[in-house]
Coordinates of C-alpha atoms in Angstrom, one line a residue:
M561 CA 77.0 59.9 113.3
T562 CA 78.5 60.6 109.9
T563 CA 79.9 57.7 107.8
S564 CA 83.6 57.8 107.2
S565 CA 84.8 57.4 103.6
A566 CA 88.6 57.6 103.9
R567 CA 90.6 54.8 105.4
R568 CA 92.6 55.6 108.5
K569 CA 95.1 53.8 110.6
L570 CA 93.8 51.1 112.9
P571 CA 94.5 51.9 116.6
I572 CA 95.6 48.4 117.6
G573 CA 97.1 48.6 121.1
V574 CA 97.1 52.4 121.0
Q575 CA 96.0 53.7 124.4
S576 CA 97.0 57.4 124.0
F577 CA 94.1 59.6 123.1
A578 CA 96.5 62.3 121.9
G579 CA 98.3 59.8 119.7
I580 CA 95.0 58.6 118.1
V581 CA 93.9 62.2 117.3
R582 CA 97.3 63.5 116.1
E583 CA 98.4 60.5 114.1
G584 CA 95.2 59.9 112.1
Y585 CA 93.8 56.8 113.7
Y586 CA 90.1 55.8 113.6
Y587 CA 88.3 57.1 116.8
V588 CA 84.9 56.3 118.1
D589 CA 83.6 59.3 120.0
K590 CA 83.0 58.3 123.6
T591 CA 82.7 61.9 124.8
P592 CA 78.8 61.8 125.0
H593 CA 79.2 59.2 127.7
I594 CA 82.1 61.0 129.4
D595 CA 80.1 64.3 129.5
H596 CA 77.2 62.5 131.1
L597 CA 79.5 60.7 133.6
I598 CA 81.1 64.0 134.8
E599 CA 77.8 65.8 134.9
Q600 CA 76.0 63.1 136.9
G601 CA 78.5 62.5 139.7
K602 CA 82.1 62.4 141.1
Y603 CA 83.1 58.9 142.2
Y604 CA 82.9 56.0 139.8
F605 CA 83.9 52.4 139.4
L606 CA 83.7 50.5 136.1
S607 CA 84.4 46.8 135.4
R608 CA 85.0 45.6 131.9
P609 CA 86.9 42.5 130.5
R610 CA 90.5 42.9 129.3
R611 CA 91.2 44.7 126.0
F612 CA 88.0 46.6 126.0
G613 CA 89.4 50.1 125.8
K614 CA 89.4 51.0 129.5
S615 CA 92.9 52.5 129.4
L616 CA 92.0 54.7 126.4
L617 CA 88.9 55.9 128.3
L618 CA 91.0 57.0 131.2
D619 CA 93.5 58.7 128.9
T620 CA 90.7 60.6 127.2
L621 CA 89.5 61.8 130.6
K622 CA 93.0 62.9 131.5
E623 CA 93.3 65.0 128.4
L624 CA 89.9 66.5 129.0
F625 CA 90.6 67.5 132.6
E626 CA 93.9 68.9 131.6
A627 CA 92.0 71.1 129.1
N628 CA 93.8 70.0 126.0
E629 CA 91.2 71.6 123.8
P630 CA 92.7 71.0 120.3
L631 CA 92.4 67.2 120.8
F632 CA 88.6 67.5 121.2
R633 CA 87.7 69.6 118.2
G634 CA 84.9 68.0 116.2
L635 CA 83.9 65.8 119.1
Y636 CA 80.6 66.0 121.0
I637 CA 82.0 67.4 124.2
H638 CA 84.0 70.2 122.6
D639 CA 81.3 72.9 122.8
R640 CA 80.1 71.7 126.2
W641 CA 83.4 71.9 128.2
D642 CA 85.1 74.8 130.1
W643 CA 88.5 74.9 128.5
Q644 CA 89.6 77.8 130.7
T645 CA 89.8 75.5 133.8
R646 CA 92.7 73.1 134.0
H647 CA 92.6 70.4 136.7
P648 CA 95.6 68.5 138.0
V649 CA 95.3 64.8 137.2
I650 CA 96.7 61.9 139.2
R651 CA 97.0 58.8 137.0
L652 CA 97.8 55.4 138.5
S653 CA 98.0 52.2 136.5
F654 CA 98.9 48.7 137.7
G655 CA 98.9 47.2 134.2
D656 CA 102.6 46.7 133.8
G657 CA 104.5 43.8 135.2
V658 CA 103.6 41.3 138.0
M659 CA 103.9 42.0 141.7
D660 CA 104.1 38.9 143.7
S661 CA 104.6 40.3 147.2
R662 CA 103.4 43.2 149.4
E663 CA 106.9 44.7 149.2
A664 CA 106.8 44.7 145.4
L665 CA 103.4 46.3 145.4
D666 CA 104.4 49.0 147.8
A667 CA 107.5 49.7 145.8
R668 CA 105.4 50.1 142.6
I669 CA 102.9 52.4 144.4
R670 CA 105.7 54.6 145.6
H671 CA 107.2 54.7 142.1
L672 CA 103.8 55.7 140.6
L673 CA 103.3 58.4 143.2
R674 CA 106.8 59.8 142.6
L675 CA 106.1 60.0 138.8
N676 CA 102.9 61.9 139.5
R677 CA 104.6 64.3 141.8
E678 CA 107.3 65.0 139.2
R679 CA 104.7 65.6 136.5
L680 CA 102.6 67.9 138.7
G681 CA 105.6 69.8 140.1
V682 CA 104.7 68.8 143.7
E683 CA 107.5 68.4 146.3
E684 CA 107.8 65.2 148.3
S685 CA 106.0 65.7 151.7
G686 CA 108.1 63.3 153.7
A687 CA 105.1 61.2 154.7
P688 CA 106.2 58.0 156.5
D689 CA 103.7 55.7 154.7
I690 CA 101.9 55.2 151.4
S691 CA 98.5 56.4 152.5
G692 CA 100.1 59.6 153.8
E693 CA 102.1 60.0 150.6
F694 CA 99.0 59.6 148.4
S695 CA 96.9 61.9 150.7
D696 CA 99.6 64.6 150.6
L697 CA 99.9 64.3 146.8
I698 CA 96.2 65.0 146.4
R699 CA 96.2 67.9 148.9
L700 CA 99.4 69.5 147.6
A701 CA 98.4 69.2 143.9
Y702 CA 95.1 71.0 144.8
R703 CA 97.0 73.7 146.6
Q704 CA 99.6 74.2 143.9
H705 CA 97.3 74.2 140.9
G706 CA 94.4 76.0 142.5
E707 CA 91.8 73.4 141.2
R708 CA 90.4 70.2 142.5
V709 CA 92.1 67.0 141.4
A710 CA 91.0 64.2 139.1
V711 CA 92.2 60.7 140.2
L712 CA 92.2 58.0 137.5
I713 CA 93.2 54.5 138.5
D714 CA 93.6 51.8 135.8
E715 CA 93.8 48.0 136.3
Y716 CA 93.0 48.6 140.0
D717 CA 92.7 44.9 140.6
K718 CA 95.5 43.4 138.5
P719 CA 98.0 42.8 141.4
I720 CA 95.4 40.6 143.1
L721 CA 94.2 38.8 139.9
D722 CA 97.8 38.0 139.0
N723 CA 98.1 36.1 142.3
I724 CA 94.6 34.7 142.5
T725 CA 95.8 31.1 142.6
E726 CA 98.0 32.0 145.6
P727 CA 95.3 33.1 148.2
D728 CA 97.7 34.2 150.9
T729 CA 99.7 36.4 148.5
A730 CA 96.5 37.7 146.9
R731 CA 95.1 38.7 150.4
E732 CA 98.4 40.5 151.2
L733 CA 98.1 42.5 148.0
R734 CA 94.4 43.2 148.5
E735 CA 95.3 44.8 151.9
G736 CA 98.0 46.9 150.3
L737 CA 95.6 48.2 147.7
K738 CA 92.9 48.8 150.3
N739 CA 95.4 51.0 152.2
L740 CA 95.9 53.1 149.0
Y741 CA 92.3 53.4 148.0
S742 CA 91.1 54.2 151.5
V743 CA 92.7 57.7 151.1
L744 CA 90.1 58.7 148.6
K745 CA 87.3 58.9 151.3
D746 CA 88.9 61.8 153.3
A747 CA 90.3 63.5 150.2
D748 CA 86.8 64.6 149.1
P749 CA 87.3 68.4 149.5
H750 CA 90.3 68.3 147.1
L751 CA 88.8 66.0 144.4
R752 CA 86.9 66.9 141.3
F753 CA 86.5 63.4 139.8
C754 CA 87.5 59.8 140.5
L755 CA 87.3 56.7 138.3
L756 CA 88.7 53.3 139.0
T757 CA 88.6 50.6 136.3
G758 CA 89.5 46.9 136.2
V759 CA 88.3 43.5 135.2
S760 CA 86.8 42.2 138.4
K761 CA 84.5 43.7 141.0
F762 CA 85.8 43.2 144.5
S763 CA 83.4 44.0 147.3
K764 CA 83.4 47.4 148.8
V765 CA 84.0 45.9 152.2
S766 CA 87.1 44.0 151.1
L767 CA 88.8 46.8 149.0
F768 CA 86.9 50.1 149.3
S769 CA 86.1 50.2 153.0
G770 CA 84.5 53.5 153.9
L771 CA 84.2 54.7 150.3
N772 CA 80.4 54.3 150.2
N773 CA 79.8 57.0 147.6
L774 CA 81.7 55.1 144.9
R775 CA 79.1 54.5 142.2
D776 CA 79.4 51.2 140.3
I777 CA 78.4 51.8 136.7
T778 CA 79.3 48.4 135.4
L779 CA 75.6 47.4 134.9
S780 CA 74.2 50.9 134.4
S781 CA 72.2 51.0 131.2
D782 CA 73.4 54.6 130.6
Y783 CA 77.0 53.5 130.3
G784 CA 76.7 50.1 128.5
P785 CA 78.5 51.3 125.4
I786 CA 81.1 53.5 127.2
C787 CA 83.7 50.9 126.1
G788 CA 83.6 48.8 122.9
Y789 CA 82.0 49.5 119.5
T790 CA 78.3 49.4 118.6
D791 CA 76.9 48.2 115.3
E792 CA 76.4 51.9 114.4
D793 CA 80.1 52.6 115.1
V794 CA 81.2 49.7 112.9
D795 CA 78.8 50.8 110.1
T796 CA 79.9 54.4 110.2
V797 CA 83.3 55.0 111.7
F798 CA 84.8 51.8 110.2
A799 CA 82.7 51.8 106.9
P800 CA 85.9 51.9 104.7
E801 CA 87.1 48.6 106.2
L802 CA 83.9 46.7 105.6
P803 CA 84.1 45.9 101.8
G804 CA 85.1 42.3 101.3
L805 CA 83.9 41.1 104.7
D806 CA 80.6 39.4 105.4
R807 CA 78.8 41.9 107.7
Q808 CA 76.6 39.3 109.2
Q809 CA 79.5 37.1 110.1
I810 CA 81.3 40.0 111.8
R811 CA 78.1 40.4 113.9
Q812 CA 77.9 36.7 114.8
W813 CA 81.6 36.3 115.5
Y814 CA 82.3 39.4 117.5
N815 CA 79.2 41.4 118.6
G816 CA 77.0 40.5 121.6
Y817 CA 78.6 42.0 124.8
R818 CA 75.9 43.6 127.0
W819 CA 76.0 45.2 130.5
G820 CA 72.3 46.1 130.7
D821 CA 68.9 44.9 129.6
E822 CA 68.0 44.0 126.0
R823 CA 67.0 47.6 125.1
Q824 CA 70.6 48.6 125.2
P825 CA 72.8 48.1 122.2
S826 CA 75.3 45.3 122.4
V827 CA 78.9 46.0 121.7
Y828 CA 81.9 44.5 120.0
N829 CA 85.3 43.9 121.7
P830 CA 87.5 46.6 119.9
F831 CA 90.5 44.3 119.9
D832 CA 88.6 41.7 117.8
V833 CA 87.2 44.2 115.3
L834 CA 90.5 46.0 114.7
L835 CA 92.5 42.8 114.2
L836 CA 89.8 41.5 111.8
F837 CA 90.1 44.6 109.8
Q838 CA 93.8 44.3 109.7
E839 CA 94.1 40.6 109.0
R840 CA 90.8 40.2 107.0
E841 CA 90.3 36.8 108.5
F842 CA 87.8 35.5 111.1
R843 CA 89.9 34.2 114.1
P844 CA 89.5 34.2 117.9
Y845 CA 91.8 37.2 118.3
W846 CA 90.6 38.2 121.8
F847 CA 90.4 34.7 123.2
E848 CA 93.9 33.8 122.0
S849 CA 95.4 36.9 123.5
A850 CA 95.3 35.3 127.0
T851 CA 94.9 31.7 128.2
P852 CA 92.0 31.3 130.6
S853 CA 93.8 28.5 132.5
F854 CA 92.6 29.6 136.0
L855 CA 89.0 29.7 134.7
V856 CA 89.2 26.3 133.1
K857 CA 90.7 24.8 136.2
L858 CA 88.1 26.3 138.4
L859 CA 85.2 25.2 136.2
A860 CA 86.6 21.6 136.1
E861 CA 86.9 21.5 139.9
R862 CA 83.4 22.7 140.3
G863 CA 82.0 20.2 137.8
L864 CA 80.3 22.8 135.6
Y865 CA 77.6 21.4 133.3
T866 CA 78.7 23.1 130.1
P867 CA 75.4 23.1 128.3
R868 CA 74.3 25.5 131.0
L869 CA 76.7 28.1 129.8
E870 CA 74.4 29.1 127.0
A871 CA 71.6 30.2 129.4
M872 CA 72.8 30.5 133.0
E873 CA 70.4 32.2 135.3
T874 CA 71.8 34.1 138.2
E875 CA 71.0 36.7 140.8
A876 CA 72.4 40.2 140.8
S877 CA 74.3 39.5 144.0
L878 CA 76.2 36.6 142.4
L879 CA 77.4 38.7 139.5
G880 CA 79.3 40.9 141.9
R881 CA 80.4 38.2 144.3
F882 CA 84.2 38.1 143.6
D883 CA 86.8 38.0 146.3
V884 CA 90.0 36.0 147.0
D885 CA 88.2 33.5 149.2
D886 CA 84.8 33.6 147.5
I887 CA 84.6 33.6 143.7
A888 CA 81.2 32.8 142.4
T889 CA 81.3 30.9 139.1
E890 CA 78.8 33.3 137.5
A891 CA 80.8 36.3 138.6
L892 CA 84.1 34.9 137.2
L893 CA 82.5 34.0 133.8
F894 CA 80.7 37.3 133.5
Q895 CA 83.5 39.7 134.7
T896 CA 86.1 38.1 132.5
G897 CA 83.9 38.4 129.4
Y898 CA 83.3 34.7 128.7
L899 CA 79.6 35.2 129.4
T900 CA 77.4 38.3 129.0
I901 CA 73.9 39.4 129.8
H902 CA 71.2 38.1 127.5
K903 CA 68.1 39.0 129.6
V904 CA 67.2 41.0 132.7
E905 CA 64.1 40.4 134.7
Q906 CA 62.5 41.7 137.9
P907 CA 60.0 38.9 138.9
I908 CA 59.6 40.5 142.3
T909 CA 60.1 44.1 143.2
G910 CA 63.8 44.6 144.1
Y911 CA 64.8 41.1 143.0
W912 CA 66.8 41.1 139.8
L913 CA 67.4 38.0 137.8
Y914 CA 70.0 37.9 135.0
T915 CA 70.3 35.3 132.2
L916 CA 73.8 35.0 131.0
G917 CA 75.1 33.4 127.8
Y918 CA 78.0 33.5 125.3
P919 CA 78.4 36.9 123.7
N920 CA 79.3 35.5 120.3
R921 CA 80.5 32.7 118.2
E922 CA 84.2 33.4 118.9
V923 CA 83.8 32.9 122.7
E924 CA 81.4 30.0 122.4
S925 CA 83.7 28.0 120.2
S926 CA 87.0 28.9 121.8
L927 CA 85.9 28.4 125.4
N928 CA 84.4 25.0 124.7
Q929 CA 87.6 24.1 122.9
A930 CA 89.6 25.1 125.9
L931 CA 87.4 23.1 128.2
L932 CA 87.7 19.8 126.3
P933 CA 91.0 18.7 128.0
A934 CA 89.3 19.3 131.4
L935 CA 86.5 17.0 130.2
G936 CA 89.0 14.3 129.3
L937 CA 89.3 14.9 125.6
P938 CA 92.6 15.4 123.8
R939 CA 93.6 19.0 122.9
S940 CA 94.3 17.9 119.3
G941 CA 92.0 19.4 116.6
R942 CA 91.8 16.1 114.8
E943 CA 88.6 15.1 116.5
T944 CA 87.0 18.4 115.7
L945 CA 88.0 18.1 112.1
T946 CA 86.5 14.6 111.8
L947 CA 83.2 15.9 113.3
F948 CA 83.1 18.8 110.9
R949 CA 83.8 16.5 107.9
A950 CA 80.9 14.2 108.9
L951 CA 78.5 17.1 109.2
Q952 CA 79.8 18.7 106.0
A953 CA 79.1 15.5 104.1
H954 CA 75.9 15.0 106.0
D955 CA 77.1 11.5 106.8
L956 CA 75.1 10.5 109.9
K957 CA 76.7 7.0 110.0
A958 CA 80.1 8.6 110.1
L959 CA 78.8 10.9 112.9
E960 CA 77.7 8.0 115.0
T961 CA 81.1 6.2 114.5
H962 CA 83.0 9.4 115.4
L963 CA 81.0 10.0 118.6
K964 CA 81.5 6.4 119.7
S965 CA 85.2 6.7 119.0
L966 CA 85.3 10.0 121.0
F967 CA 83.9 8.5 124.1
A968 CA 86.1 5.4 123.7
S969 CA 89.1 7.6 123.7
L970 CA 88.5 8.8 127.3
P971 CA 91.2 7.0 129.3
H972 CA 90.0 4.7 132.1
D973 CA 92.7 6.3 134.4
W974 CA 91.1 9.6 133.7
Y975 CA 87.8 8.5 135.1
R976 CA 89.4 7.3 138.3
N977 CA 91.6 10.4 138.9
N978 CA 89.2 13.2 138.0
P979 CA 86.3 14.1 140.2
I980 CA 84.6 15.8 137.3
A981 CA 83.9 12.4 135.8
Q982 CA 81.8 11.4 138.8
Y983 CA 79.1 14.1 138.4
E984 CA 75.9 13.5 136.5
G985 CA 76.4 16.1 133.8
H986 CA 79.9 15.0 132.6
Y987 CA 78.9 12.9 129.6
A988 CA 76.4 15.5 128.3
S989 CA 79.1 18.2 128.8
V990 CA 81.5 16.2 126.6
F991 CA 78.8 15.8 124.0
Y992 CA 77.8 19.4 124.0
S993 CA 81.3 21.0 124.3
H994 CA 82.7 18.9 121.5
L995 CA 79.9 20.1 119.1
A996 CA 80.0 23.7 120.4
A997 CA 83.8 23.9 119.8
L998 CA 83.1 23.7 116.0
G999 CA 81.9 27.3 116.0
L1000 CA 78.7 26.4 114.2
L1001 CA 75.2 27.7 115.0
I1002 CA 74.1 25.7 118.1
R1003 CA 71.1 26.3 120.3
V1004 CA 70.5 24.4 123.5
E1005 CA 66.8 23.8 123.8
D1006 CA 66.7 22.3 127.3
S1007 CA 69.5 22.0 129.8
T1008 CA 67.5 21.8 133.0
H1009 CA 68.4 18.1 133.6
M1010 CA 72.1 17.3 133.9
G1011 CA 71.7 13.8 132.6
R1012 CA 70.3 15.0 129.4
V1013 CA 70.9 17.8 126.8
D1014 CA 68.5 18.8 124.0
M1015 CA 70.2 20.9 121.3
A1016 CA 69.9 22.0 117.7
L1017 CA 72.7 22.4 115.2
D1018 CA 72.0 24.4 112.0
F1019 CA 74.6 23.8 109.3
N1020 CA 74.9 23.6 105.6
G1021 CA 71.2 23.4 104.8
H1022 CA 70.5 20.8 107.5
V1023 CA 69.1 21.1 111.0
Y1024 CA 70.1 18.4 113.5
L1025 CA 68.0 18.0 116.6
F1026 CA 69.8 16.0 119.2
E1027 CA 68.6 14.5 122.5
F1028 CA 71.6 13.1 124.4
K1029 CA 70.4 11.1 127.4
V1030 CA 72.4 9.2 130.0
V1031 CA 71.0 5.7 130.9
E1032 CA 72.5 3.2 133.4
Q1033 CA 73.1 0.1 131.3
L1034 CA 70.7 -0.8 128.4
P1035 CA 69.2 1.6 125.9
E1036 CA 65.7 2.7 126.8
G1037 CA 64.7 3.8 123.2
R1038 CA 63.0 6.9 124.4
A1039 CA 65.5 9.7 123.4
L1040 CA 64.1 10.0 119.8
Q1041 CA 60.5 9.9 121.0
Q1042 CA 61.2 12.6 123.5
I1043 CA 62.4 15.0 120.7
K1044 CA 59.1 14.4 118.9
D1045 CA 57.0 14.8 122.1
K1046 CA 58.6 18.2 122.8
G1047 CA 58.0 19.5 119.3
Y1048 CA 61.5 21.0 118.9
A1049 CA 61.2 20.5 115.1
D1050 CA 58.2 22.8 114.8
K1051 CA 60.1 26.1 114.7
Y1052 CA 62.4 24.8 111.9
Q1053 CA 59.6 23.7 109.6
G1054 CA 59.1 25.7 106.4
Q1055 CA 62.7 26.9 106.2
G1056 CA 63.5 24.6 103.3
K1057 CA 66.0 22.7 105.3
A1058 CA 66.2 19.0 106.0
I1059 CA 65.5 18.3 109.7
H1060 CA 67.1 15.3 111.3
L1061 CA 66.0 14.0 114.7
I1062 CA 68.8 12.1 116.5
G1063 CA 68.3 10.3 119.7
V1064 CA 71.5 9.4 121.5
E1065 CA 71.6 7.2 124.6
F1066 CA 74.8 6.8 126.6
S1067 CA 75.4 4.1 129.2
S1068 CA 77.1 5.4 132.3
E1069 CA 78.0 1.8 133.1
Q1070 CA 79.6 1.0 129.8
R1071 CA 80.8 4.6 129.2
Q1072 CA 79.7 4.4 125.6
I1073 CA 76.8 5.3 123.3
V1074 CA 74.4 2.4 123.2
A1075 CA 71.7 3.8 121.0
F1076 CA 71.9 6.3 118.0
E1077 CA 68.5 6.6 116.4
V1078 CA 67.9 8.9 113.4
E1079 CA 64.7 10.1 111.8
T1080 CA 64.6 12.6 108.9
L1081 CA 61.5 14.8 108.4

């Protein structure tokens, strides 16, 4: 890939491939993946988090199947495509608006089908229902244009997700979409290609009944970078934008999404990268573009132990277990983009084990900040600033005072009224998430026991090794010794940084820190 030298326009929010090419925007060539996709099969499903470029991918496919050759000059696929054959394209997108009833969904589907008929010059067939209308559109488009049809469906799941907190409505909409998608099975003789994209992965049984040949490429290593930017893309295509920005900070803040094993390149969320280049400031652009209120509420109800978010082991089946009445925590965190794949193992043949974790600093900091109110802490940033100032000044006494004040601020009524306060991992979650919300380099060393968290914080020339341990009443005096016994400091020796071992003991009876021991190496 050649390095660009001239600055171009940043395609923030631009989902038109033709617009990007004709109006001089930056473009990362995804046609090698598209070529491979089309050559290898016919029916595909792809799940990616919001704002990852799925709509642009579908629009690129549309222009390709419609044989708009001038748009692809200079791109990988240009000399590999038959520009003499023009396929009719049916494009459906549920990205606009919110449909809160089956009637509203059916009206939207009929509107989308009518728009496609008008664009393709196909007469209305008079079919009495939606499935018949869609089936006839495919058949008549094939007959009229003399070539098989490409069907591209964007945000296939959005009507359901918009109503996920209202299960009865969500189920109604799911059935309406199932009625639409079921048409694809019997339309095979008239179809050249089909791709459905969305955020979540609903089971084939619940939404794609009978469409058994739909290949899910979400976790396929071949297609890991089909959406998003790789390090190479940032260093070449966007080279003119890099001067004045810390390249390593860009990597730590925004890179890290992965949908395959560690051999595959991780990717950046395009929305983050483009806004960083526009604003020239590090901010949680992607996270702030939508509030994960449903996610936070669900995690709080399930009493999630937040230190586990940094290294959450899960089976392959749980990553895809997402339905109206059965949303696995791991699936929700992974599919929405708040966790990503860190490691893939096959300990037994056919049994796949995934280790999930935060993709980057933006998500780690922002998600923990959003979780603080659910853990009983105020939403105000004052506590975070006080914590930062104590660490910046390396004032461990101020750090102790601050943490005691933090736990004292948890209202007694909150303990009575919130089930999350009753589970074992709550206090360690408060401790961890408060520190993780800072956006500093934090590593959880051991999160296997919910009454304890061992973690390292590397900041400003100092390494702080914490053991936070819950005791019943009186301090046991063992937290500091346990840090030494486990040898957590060994890996930090020889780096020229001061290493501080901090043993914190918290009384569940008193709801307060009862021991704060420090030893500096």
